[in-house]
mmCIF file of C-alpha atoms in Angstrom:
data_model
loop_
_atom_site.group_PDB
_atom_site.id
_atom_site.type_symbol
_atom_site.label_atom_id
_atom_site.label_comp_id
_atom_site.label_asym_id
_atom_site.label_seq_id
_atom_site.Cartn_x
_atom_site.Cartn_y
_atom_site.Cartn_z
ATOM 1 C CA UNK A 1 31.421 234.565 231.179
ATOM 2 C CA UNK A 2 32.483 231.796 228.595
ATOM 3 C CA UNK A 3 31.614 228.056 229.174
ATOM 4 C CA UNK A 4 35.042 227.374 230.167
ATOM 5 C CA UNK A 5 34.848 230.219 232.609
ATOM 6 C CA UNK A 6 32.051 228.834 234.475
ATOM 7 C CA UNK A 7 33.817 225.337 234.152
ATOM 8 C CA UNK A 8 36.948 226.185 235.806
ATOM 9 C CA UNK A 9 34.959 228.199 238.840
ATOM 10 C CA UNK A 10 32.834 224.486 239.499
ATOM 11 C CA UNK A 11 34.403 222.332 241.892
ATOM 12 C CA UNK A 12 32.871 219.481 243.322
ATOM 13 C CA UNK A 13 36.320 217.943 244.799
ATOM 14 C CA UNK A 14 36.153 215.559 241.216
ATOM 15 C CA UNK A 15 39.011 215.240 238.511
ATOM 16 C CA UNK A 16 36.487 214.582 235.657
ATOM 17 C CA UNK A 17 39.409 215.122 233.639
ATOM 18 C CA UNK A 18 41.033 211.740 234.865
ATOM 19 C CA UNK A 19 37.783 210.052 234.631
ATOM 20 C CA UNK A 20 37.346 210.859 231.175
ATOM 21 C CA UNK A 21 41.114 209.956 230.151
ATOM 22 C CA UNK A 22 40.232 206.239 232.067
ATOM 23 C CA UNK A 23 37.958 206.066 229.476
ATOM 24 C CA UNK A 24 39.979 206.876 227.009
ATOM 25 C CA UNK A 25 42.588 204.550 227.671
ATOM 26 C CA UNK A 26 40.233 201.588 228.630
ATOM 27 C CA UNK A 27 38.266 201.550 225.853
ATOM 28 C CA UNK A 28 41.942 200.816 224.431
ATOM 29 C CA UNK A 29 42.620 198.047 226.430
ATOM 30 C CA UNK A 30 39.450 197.006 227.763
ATOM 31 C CA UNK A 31 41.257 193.929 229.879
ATOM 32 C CA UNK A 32 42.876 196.304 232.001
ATOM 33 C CA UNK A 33 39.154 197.414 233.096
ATOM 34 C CA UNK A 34 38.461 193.927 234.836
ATOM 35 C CA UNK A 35 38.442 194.409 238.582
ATOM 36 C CA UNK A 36 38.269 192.092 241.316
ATOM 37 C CA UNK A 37 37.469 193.757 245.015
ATOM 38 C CA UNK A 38 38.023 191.727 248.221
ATOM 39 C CA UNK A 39 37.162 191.291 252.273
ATOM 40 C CA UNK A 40 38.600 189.309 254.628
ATOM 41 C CA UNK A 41 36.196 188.354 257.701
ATOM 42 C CA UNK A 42 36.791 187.096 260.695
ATOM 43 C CA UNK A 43 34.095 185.765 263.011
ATOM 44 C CA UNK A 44 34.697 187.624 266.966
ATOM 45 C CA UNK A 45 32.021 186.305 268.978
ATOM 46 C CA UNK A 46 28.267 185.743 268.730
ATOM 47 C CA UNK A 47 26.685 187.514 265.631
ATOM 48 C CA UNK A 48 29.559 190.042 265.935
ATOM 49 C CA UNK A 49 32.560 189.844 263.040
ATOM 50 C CA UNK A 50 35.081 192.178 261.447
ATOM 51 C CA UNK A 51 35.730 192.659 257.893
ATOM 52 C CA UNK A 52 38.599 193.926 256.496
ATOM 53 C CA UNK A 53 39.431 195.944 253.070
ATOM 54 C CA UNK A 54 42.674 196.705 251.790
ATOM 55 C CA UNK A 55 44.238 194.873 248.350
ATOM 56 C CA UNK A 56 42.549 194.559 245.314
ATOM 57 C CA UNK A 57 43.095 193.997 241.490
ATOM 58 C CA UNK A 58 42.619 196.086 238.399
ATOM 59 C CA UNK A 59 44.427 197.828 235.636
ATOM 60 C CA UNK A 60 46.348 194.758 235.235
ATOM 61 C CA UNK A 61 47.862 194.684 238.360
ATOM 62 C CA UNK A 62 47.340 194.164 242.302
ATOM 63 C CA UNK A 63 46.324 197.252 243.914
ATOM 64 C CA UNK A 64 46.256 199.102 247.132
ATOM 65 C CA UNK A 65 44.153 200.935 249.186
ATOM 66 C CA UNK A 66 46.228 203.643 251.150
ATOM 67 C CA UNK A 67 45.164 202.173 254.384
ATOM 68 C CA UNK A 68 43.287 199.266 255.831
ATOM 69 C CA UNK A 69 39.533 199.468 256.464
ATOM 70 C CA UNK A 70 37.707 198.240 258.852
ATOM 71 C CA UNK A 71 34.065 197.180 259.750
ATOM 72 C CA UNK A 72 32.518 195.552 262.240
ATOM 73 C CA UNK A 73 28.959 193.903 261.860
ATOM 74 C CA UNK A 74 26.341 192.394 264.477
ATOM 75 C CA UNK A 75 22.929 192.642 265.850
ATOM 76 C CA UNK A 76 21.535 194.879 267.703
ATOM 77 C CA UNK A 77 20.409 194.210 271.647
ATOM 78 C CA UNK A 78 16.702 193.653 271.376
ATOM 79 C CA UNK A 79 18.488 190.063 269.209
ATOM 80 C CA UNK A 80 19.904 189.155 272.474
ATOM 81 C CA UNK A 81 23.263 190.434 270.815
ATOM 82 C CA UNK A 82 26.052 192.836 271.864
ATOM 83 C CA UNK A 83 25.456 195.746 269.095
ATOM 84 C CA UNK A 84 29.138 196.281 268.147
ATOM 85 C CA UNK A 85 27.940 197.427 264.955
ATOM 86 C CA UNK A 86 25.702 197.801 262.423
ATOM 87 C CA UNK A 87 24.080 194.956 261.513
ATOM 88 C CA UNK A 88 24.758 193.588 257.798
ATOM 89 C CA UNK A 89 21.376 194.982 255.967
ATOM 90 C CA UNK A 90 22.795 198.848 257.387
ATOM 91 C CA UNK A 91 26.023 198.004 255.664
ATOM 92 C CA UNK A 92 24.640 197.497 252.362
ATOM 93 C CA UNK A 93 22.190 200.702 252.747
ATOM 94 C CA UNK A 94 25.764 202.389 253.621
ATOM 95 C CA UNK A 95 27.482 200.947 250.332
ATOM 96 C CA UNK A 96 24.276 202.015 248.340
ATOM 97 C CA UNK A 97 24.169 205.497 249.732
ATOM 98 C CA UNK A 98 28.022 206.245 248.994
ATOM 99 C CA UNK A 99 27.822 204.844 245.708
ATOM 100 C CA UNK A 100 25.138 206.925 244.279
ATOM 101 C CA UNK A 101 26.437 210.039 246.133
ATOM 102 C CA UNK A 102 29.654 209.653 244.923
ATOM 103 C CA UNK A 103 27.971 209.356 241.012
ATOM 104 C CA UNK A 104 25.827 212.528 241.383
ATOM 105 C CA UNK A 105 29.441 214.351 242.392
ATOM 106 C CA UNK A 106 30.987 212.927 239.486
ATOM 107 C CA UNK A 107 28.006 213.583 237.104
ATOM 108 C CA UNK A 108 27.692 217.425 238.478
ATOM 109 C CA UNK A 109 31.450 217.704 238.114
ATOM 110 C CA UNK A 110 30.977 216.375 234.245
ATOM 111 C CA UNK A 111 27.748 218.733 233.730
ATOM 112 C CA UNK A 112 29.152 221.709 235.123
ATOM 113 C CA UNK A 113 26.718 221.895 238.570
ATOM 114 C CA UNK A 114 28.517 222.941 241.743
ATOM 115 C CA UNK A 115 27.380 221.142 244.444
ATOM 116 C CA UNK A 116 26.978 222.900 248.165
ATOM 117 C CA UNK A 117 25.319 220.048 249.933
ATOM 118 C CA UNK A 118 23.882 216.596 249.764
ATOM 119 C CA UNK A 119 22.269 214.508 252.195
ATOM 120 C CA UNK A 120 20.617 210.936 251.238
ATOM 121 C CA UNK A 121 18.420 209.553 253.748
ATOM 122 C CA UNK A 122 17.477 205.867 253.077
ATOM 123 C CA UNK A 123 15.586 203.145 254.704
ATOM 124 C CA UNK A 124 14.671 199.552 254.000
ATOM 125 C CA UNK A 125 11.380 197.734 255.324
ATOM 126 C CA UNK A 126 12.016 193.578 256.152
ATOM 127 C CA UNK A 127 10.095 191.492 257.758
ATOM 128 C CA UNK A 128 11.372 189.043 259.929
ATOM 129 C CA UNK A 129 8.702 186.715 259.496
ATOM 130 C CA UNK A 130 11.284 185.370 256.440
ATOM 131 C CA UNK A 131 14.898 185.388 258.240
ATOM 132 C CA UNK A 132 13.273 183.863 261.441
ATOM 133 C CA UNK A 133 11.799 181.011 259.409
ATOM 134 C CA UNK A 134 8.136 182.067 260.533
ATOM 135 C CA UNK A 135 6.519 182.387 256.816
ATOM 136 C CA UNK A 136 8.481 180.925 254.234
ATOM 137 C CA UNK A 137 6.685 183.360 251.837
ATOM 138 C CA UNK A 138 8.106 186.446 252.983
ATOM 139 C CA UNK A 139 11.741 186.514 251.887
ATOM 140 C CA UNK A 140 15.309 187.251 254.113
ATOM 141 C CA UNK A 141 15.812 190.522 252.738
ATOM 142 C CA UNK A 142 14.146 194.041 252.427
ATOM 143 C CA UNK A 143 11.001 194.409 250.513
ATOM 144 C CA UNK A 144 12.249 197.618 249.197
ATOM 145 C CA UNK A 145 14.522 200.703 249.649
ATOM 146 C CA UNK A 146 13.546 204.136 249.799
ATOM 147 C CA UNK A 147 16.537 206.850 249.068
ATOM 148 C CA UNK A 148 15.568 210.187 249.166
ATOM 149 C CA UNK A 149 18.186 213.140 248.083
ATOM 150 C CA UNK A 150 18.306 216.828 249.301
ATOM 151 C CA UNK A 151 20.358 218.267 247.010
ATOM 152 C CA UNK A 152 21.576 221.803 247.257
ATOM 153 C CA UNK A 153 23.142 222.827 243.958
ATOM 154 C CA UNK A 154 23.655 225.931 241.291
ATOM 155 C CA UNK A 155 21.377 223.745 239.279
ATOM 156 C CA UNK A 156 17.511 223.845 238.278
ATOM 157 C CA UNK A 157 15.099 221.046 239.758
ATOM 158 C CA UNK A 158 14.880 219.462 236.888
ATOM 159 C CA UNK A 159 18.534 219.430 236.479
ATOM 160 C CA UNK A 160 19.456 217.951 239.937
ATOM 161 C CA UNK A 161 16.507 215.089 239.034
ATOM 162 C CA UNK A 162 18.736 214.189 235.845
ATOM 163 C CA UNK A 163 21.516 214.277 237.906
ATOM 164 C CA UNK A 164 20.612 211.449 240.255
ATOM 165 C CA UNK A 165 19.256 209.853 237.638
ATOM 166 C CA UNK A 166 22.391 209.438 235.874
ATOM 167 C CA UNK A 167 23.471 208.438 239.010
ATOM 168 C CA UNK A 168 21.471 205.203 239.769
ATOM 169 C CA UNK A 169 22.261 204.498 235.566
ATOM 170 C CA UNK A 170 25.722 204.460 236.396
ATOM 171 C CA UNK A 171 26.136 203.047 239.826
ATOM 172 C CA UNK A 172 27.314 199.745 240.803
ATOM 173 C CA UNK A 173 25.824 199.642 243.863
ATOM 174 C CA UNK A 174 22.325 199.997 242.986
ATOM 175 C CA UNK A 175 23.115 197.033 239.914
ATOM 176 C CA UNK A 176 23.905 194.610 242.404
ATOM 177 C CA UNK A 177 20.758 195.040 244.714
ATOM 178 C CA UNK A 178 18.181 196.161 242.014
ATOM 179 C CA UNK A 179 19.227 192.901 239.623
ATOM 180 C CA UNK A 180 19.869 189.171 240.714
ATOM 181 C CA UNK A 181 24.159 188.995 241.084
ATOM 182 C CA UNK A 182 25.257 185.441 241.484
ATOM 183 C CA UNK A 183 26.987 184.667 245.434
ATOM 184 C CA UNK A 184 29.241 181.035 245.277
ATOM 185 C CA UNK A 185 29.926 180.028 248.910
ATOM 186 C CA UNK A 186 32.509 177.207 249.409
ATOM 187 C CA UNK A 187 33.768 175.872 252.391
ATOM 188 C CA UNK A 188 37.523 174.502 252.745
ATOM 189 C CA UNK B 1 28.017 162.947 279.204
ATOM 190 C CA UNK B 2 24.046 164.056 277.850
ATOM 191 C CA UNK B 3 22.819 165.891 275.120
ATOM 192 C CA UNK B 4 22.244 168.069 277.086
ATOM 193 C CA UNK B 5 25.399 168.228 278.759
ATOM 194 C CA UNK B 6 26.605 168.285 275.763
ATOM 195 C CA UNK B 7 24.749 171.740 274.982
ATOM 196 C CA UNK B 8 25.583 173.388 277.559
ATOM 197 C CA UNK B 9 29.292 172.991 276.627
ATOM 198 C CA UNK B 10 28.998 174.656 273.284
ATOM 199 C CA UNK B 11 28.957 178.759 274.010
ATOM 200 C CA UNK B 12 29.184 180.599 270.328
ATOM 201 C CA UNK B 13 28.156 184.002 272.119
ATOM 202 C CA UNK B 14 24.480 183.661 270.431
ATOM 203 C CA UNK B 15 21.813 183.265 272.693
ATOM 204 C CA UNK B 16 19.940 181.108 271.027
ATOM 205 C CA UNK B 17 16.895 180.516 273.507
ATOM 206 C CA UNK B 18 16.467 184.305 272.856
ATOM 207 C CA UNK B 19 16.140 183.796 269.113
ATOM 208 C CA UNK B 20 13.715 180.772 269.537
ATOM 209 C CA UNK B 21 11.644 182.798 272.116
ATOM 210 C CA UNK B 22 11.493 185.574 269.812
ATOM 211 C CA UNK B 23 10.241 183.746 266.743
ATOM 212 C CA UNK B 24 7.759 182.341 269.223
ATOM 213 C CA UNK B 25 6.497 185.432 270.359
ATOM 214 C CA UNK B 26 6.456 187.117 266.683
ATOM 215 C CA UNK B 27 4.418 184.236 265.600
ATOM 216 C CA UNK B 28 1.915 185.161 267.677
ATOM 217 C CA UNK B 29 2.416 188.759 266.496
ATOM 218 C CA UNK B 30 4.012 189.038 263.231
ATOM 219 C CA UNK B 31 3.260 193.461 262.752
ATOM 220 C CA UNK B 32 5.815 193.232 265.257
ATOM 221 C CA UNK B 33 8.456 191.668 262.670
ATOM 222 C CA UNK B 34 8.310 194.653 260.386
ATOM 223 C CA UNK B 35 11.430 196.087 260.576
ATOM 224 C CA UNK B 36 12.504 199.372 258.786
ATOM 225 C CA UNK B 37 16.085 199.610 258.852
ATOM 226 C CA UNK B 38 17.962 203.340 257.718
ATOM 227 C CA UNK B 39 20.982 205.293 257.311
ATOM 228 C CA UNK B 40 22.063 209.009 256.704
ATOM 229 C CA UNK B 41 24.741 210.317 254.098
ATOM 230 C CA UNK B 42 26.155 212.679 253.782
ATOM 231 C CA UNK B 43 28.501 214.048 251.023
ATOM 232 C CA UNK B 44 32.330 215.116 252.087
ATOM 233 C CA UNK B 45 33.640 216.124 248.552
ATOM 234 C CA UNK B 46 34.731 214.581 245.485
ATOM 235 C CA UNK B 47 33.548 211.093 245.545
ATOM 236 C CA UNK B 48 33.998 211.292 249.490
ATOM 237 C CA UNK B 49 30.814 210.499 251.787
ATOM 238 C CA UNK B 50 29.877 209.313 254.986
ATOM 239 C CA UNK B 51 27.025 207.566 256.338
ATOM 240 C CA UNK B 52 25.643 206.915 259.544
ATOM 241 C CA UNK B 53 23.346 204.636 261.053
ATOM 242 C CA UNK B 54 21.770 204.836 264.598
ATOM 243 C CA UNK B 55 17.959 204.262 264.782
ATOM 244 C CA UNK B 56 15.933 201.759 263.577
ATOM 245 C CA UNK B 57 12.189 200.237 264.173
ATOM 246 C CA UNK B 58 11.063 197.553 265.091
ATOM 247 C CA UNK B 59 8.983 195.639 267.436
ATOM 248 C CA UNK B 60 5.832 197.973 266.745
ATOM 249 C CA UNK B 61 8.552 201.021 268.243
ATOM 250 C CA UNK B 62 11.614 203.040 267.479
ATOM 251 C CA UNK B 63 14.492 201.376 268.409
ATOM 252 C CA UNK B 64 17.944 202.190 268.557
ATOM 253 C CA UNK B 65 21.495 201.174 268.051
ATOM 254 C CA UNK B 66 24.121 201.894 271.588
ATOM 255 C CA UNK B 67 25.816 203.871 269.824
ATOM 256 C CA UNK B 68 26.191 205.664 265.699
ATOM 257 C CA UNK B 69 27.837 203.993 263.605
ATOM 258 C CA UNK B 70 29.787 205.566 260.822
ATOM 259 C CA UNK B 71 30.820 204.362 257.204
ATOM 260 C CA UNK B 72 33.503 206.411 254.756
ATOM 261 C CA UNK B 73 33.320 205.341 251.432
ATOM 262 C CA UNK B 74 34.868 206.733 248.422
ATOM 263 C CA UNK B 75 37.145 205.859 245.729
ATOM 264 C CA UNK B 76 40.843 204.690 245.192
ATOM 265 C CA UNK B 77 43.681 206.810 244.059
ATOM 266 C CA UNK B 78 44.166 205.098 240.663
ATOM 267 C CA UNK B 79 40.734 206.948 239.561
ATOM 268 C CA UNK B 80 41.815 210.062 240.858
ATOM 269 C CA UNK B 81 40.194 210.155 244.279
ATOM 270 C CA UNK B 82 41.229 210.445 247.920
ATOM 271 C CA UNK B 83 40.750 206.583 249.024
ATOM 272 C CA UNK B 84 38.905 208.177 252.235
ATOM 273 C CA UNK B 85 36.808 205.423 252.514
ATOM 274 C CA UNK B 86 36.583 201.776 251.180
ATOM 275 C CA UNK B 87 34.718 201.921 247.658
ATOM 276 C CA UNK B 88 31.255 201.503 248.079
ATOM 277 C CA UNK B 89 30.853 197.936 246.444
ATOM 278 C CA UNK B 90 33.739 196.152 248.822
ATOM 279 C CA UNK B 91 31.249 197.831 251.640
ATOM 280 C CA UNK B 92 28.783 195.199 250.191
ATOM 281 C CA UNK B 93 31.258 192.842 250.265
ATOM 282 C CA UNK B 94 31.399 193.908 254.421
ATOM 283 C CA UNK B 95 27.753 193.493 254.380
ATOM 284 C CA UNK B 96 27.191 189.888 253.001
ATOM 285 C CA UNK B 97 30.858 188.842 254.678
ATOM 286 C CA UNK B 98 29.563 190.154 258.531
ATOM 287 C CA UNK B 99 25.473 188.280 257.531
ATOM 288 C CA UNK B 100 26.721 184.725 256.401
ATOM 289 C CA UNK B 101 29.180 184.388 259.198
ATOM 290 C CA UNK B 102 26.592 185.687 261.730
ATOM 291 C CA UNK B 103 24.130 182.836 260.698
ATOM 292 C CA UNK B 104 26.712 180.194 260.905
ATOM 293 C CA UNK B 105 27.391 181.319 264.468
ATOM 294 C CA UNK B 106 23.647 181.356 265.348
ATOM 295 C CA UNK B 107 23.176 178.224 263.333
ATOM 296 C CA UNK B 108 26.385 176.317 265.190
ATOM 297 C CA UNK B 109 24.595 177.304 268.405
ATOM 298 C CA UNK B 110 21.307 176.146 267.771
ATOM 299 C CA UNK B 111 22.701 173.019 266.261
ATOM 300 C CA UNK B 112 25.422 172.081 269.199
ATOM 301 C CA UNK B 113 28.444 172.947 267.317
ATOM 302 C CA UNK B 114 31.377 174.599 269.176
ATOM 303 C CA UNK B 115 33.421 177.164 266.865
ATOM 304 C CA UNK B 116 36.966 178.237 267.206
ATOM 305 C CA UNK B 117 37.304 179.923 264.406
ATOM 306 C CA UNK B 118 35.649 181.195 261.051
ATOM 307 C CA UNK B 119 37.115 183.070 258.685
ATOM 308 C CA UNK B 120 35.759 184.540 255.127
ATOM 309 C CA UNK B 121 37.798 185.822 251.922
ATOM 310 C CA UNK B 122 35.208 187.282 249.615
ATOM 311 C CA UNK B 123 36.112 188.630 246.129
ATOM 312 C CA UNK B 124 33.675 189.990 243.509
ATOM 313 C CA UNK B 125 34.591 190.543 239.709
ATOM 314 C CA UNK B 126 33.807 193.983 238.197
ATOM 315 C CA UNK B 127 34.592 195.260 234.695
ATOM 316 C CA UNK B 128 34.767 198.861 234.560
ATOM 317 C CA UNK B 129 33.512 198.915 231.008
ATOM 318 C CA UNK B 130 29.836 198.921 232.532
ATOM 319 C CA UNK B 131 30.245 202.087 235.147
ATOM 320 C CA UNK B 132 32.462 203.804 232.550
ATOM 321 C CA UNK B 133 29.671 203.628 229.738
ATOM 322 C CA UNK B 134 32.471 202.170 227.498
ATOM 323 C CA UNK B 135 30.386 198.773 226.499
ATOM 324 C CA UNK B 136 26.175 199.220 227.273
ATOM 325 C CA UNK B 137 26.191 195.218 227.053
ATOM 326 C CA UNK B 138 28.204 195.232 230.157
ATOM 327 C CA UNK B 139 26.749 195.455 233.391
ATOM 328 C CA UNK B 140 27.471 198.108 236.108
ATOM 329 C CA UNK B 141 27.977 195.362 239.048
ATOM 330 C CA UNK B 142 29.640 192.609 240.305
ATOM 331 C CA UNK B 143 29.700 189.877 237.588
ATOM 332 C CA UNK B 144 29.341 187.402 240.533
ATOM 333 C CA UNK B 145 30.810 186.801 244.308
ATOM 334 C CA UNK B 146 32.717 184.332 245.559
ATOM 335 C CA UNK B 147 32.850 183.767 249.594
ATOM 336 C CA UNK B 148 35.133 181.038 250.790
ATOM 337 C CA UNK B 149 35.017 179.985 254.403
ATOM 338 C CA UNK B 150 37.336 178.174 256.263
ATOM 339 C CA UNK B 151 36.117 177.345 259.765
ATOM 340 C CA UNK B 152 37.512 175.381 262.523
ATOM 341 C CA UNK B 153 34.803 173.341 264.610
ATOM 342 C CA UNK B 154 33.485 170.491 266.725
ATOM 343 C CA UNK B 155 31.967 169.051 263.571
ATOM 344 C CA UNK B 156 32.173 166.795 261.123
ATOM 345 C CA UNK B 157 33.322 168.696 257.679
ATOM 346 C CA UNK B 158 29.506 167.574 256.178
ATOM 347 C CA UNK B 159 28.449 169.064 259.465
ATOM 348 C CA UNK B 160 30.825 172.586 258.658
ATOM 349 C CA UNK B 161 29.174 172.181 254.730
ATOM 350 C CA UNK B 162 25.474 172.333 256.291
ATOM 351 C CA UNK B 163 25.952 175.235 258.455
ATOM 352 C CA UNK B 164 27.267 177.395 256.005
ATOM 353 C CA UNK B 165 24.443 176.089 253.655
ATOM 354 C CA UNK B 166 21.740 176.782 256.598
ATOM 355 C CA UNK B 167 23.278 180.252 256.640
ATOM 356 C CA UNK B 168 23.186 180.949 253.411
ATOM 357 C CA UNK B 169 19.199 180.079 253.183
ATOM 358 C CA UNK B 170 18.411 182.590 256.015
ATOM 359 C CA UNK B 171 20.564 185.415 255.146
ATOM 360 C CA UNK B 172 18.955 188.331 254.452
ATOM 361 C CA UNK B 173 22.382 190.219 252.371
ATOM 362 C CA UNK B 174 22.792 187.403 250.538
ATOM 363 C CA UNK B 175 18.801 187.219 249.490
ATOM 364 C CA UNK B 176 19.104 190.972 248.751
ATOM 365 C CA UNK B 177 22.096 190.684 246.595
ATOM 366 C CA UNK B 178 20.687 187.348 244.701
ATOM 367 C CA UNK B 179 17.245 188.490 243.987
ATOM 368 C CA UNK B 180 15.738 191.607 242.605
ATOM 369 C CA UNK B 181 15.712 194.120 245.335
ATOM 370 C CA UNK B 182 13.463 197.473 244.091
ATOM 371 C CA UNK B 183 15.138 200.447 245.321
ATOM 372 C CA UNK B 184 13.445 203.775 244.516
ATOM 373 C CA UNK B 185 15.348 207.353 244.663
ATOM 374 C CA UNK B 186 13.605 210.686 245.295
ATOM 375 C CA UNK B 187 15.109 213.744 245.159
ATOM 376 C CA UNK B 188 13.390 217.014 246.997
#
């Protein structure tokens, strides 16, 4: 079986193809590659609040998602709080988790691995000596994340490993929490 | 009419008394502020995935939210995906958006401020250069957030301009996002 062979019978659900001609054509015209994404929050009650996702910007022009999306945030009942969602810190493990796992899809598709299965469990340790204003050396946010993969794959160990490796080089996701990313609040 | 009076009035939906007793009580026990907080994912297809989060610990036990929650994320159309899910960095967005305002409410409370309304617009710039590998001086991330609050309240506007500041200061997303976070992936 020829290397194209095997390439056409691996399909992770990715158009590499597409990715690759983005490339292409922003390395071209490199403005068209700035992005801006966007929420919309709106307080409810209490510690609960709803953000919203639809529009955003990039490839020169305003942009759509195909529908709205929706999340709620709040704190869980042992805060004296309702629990209509997950509370913020869960979010961001959720935005880390999809990130990476949607880079080791895209980096399998690109390196000819077919993926069966992959599960990502993560967790993140704070202490709430810093948020509750107990210890002002212990900070607000985790100490640390722990992801760990299970990866299921036509693919040797070693092979998966560069795989999620390429990953966390490549994600966005893990940028923003593993390096300092500047936050401007203003009020009207 | 009293301070106190006064207080009693001003009903944000945060129990307040709750969050004083419990900094009280983990003061006198601070193992019991170690929190570990986690989520599941698992890969759909493509750039597809879905996360959950339900249990948590805390309070020297396992602990658990009323119900699962559930994030899609993957990515839009224009890169050749599915738009299942929002993209995993305006899920970040969620995260900081649903943390700030949730401090503001708890901070109002505490500090005898009725709100009516509060509502957040974040946006975060992105060039695609980075996650593309098209220019290794650019970075993967958000170049930098902007949040903008507009809230409607019993306050002063340099009253409205120290809440969001006192948020801000204890908010553990925003403290992840604008400091080093060390996140460590293991594959099995």
């Amino acid at each position: 079986m020829s290397a194209q062979q095997a390439q056409e019978k691996v399909d992770n659900g990715v158009n590499v193809q597409a990715l690759l001609g983005a490339r292409e054509a922003l390395t071209e015209a490199p403005a068209a590659a700035r992005f801006t994404w966007r929420a919309t929050c709106n307080w409810i009650n209490g510690t609960h609040s709803e953000t919203s996702v639809r529009g955003f910007y990039g490839l020169g022009e305003e942009q759509s998602h195909r529908t709205e999306f929706h999340f709620d945030t709040d704190h869980p009942e042992i805060f004296a709080s309702e629990d209509h969602g997950a509370t913020p810190v869960e979010v961001v493990l959720a935005g880390l988790a999809g990130c990476l796992t949607a880079g080791i899809a895209a980096v399998a598709q690109n390196r000819n691995i077919q993926l069966r299965s992959v599960k990502a469990t993560l967790e993140g340790g704070m202490d709430l000596q810093g948020i509750l204003g107990i210890d002002s050396d212990v900070r607000n946010g985790f100490d640390g994340i722990k992801v760990h993969y299970e990866i299921d794959a036509d693919a040797s160990k070693e092979d998966i490993a560069a795989l999620v490796a390429q990953s966390q080089k490549r994600s966005a996701v893990y940028d923003i929490i593993t390096n300092p990313t500047d936050v401007t609040v203003t009020v009207a």
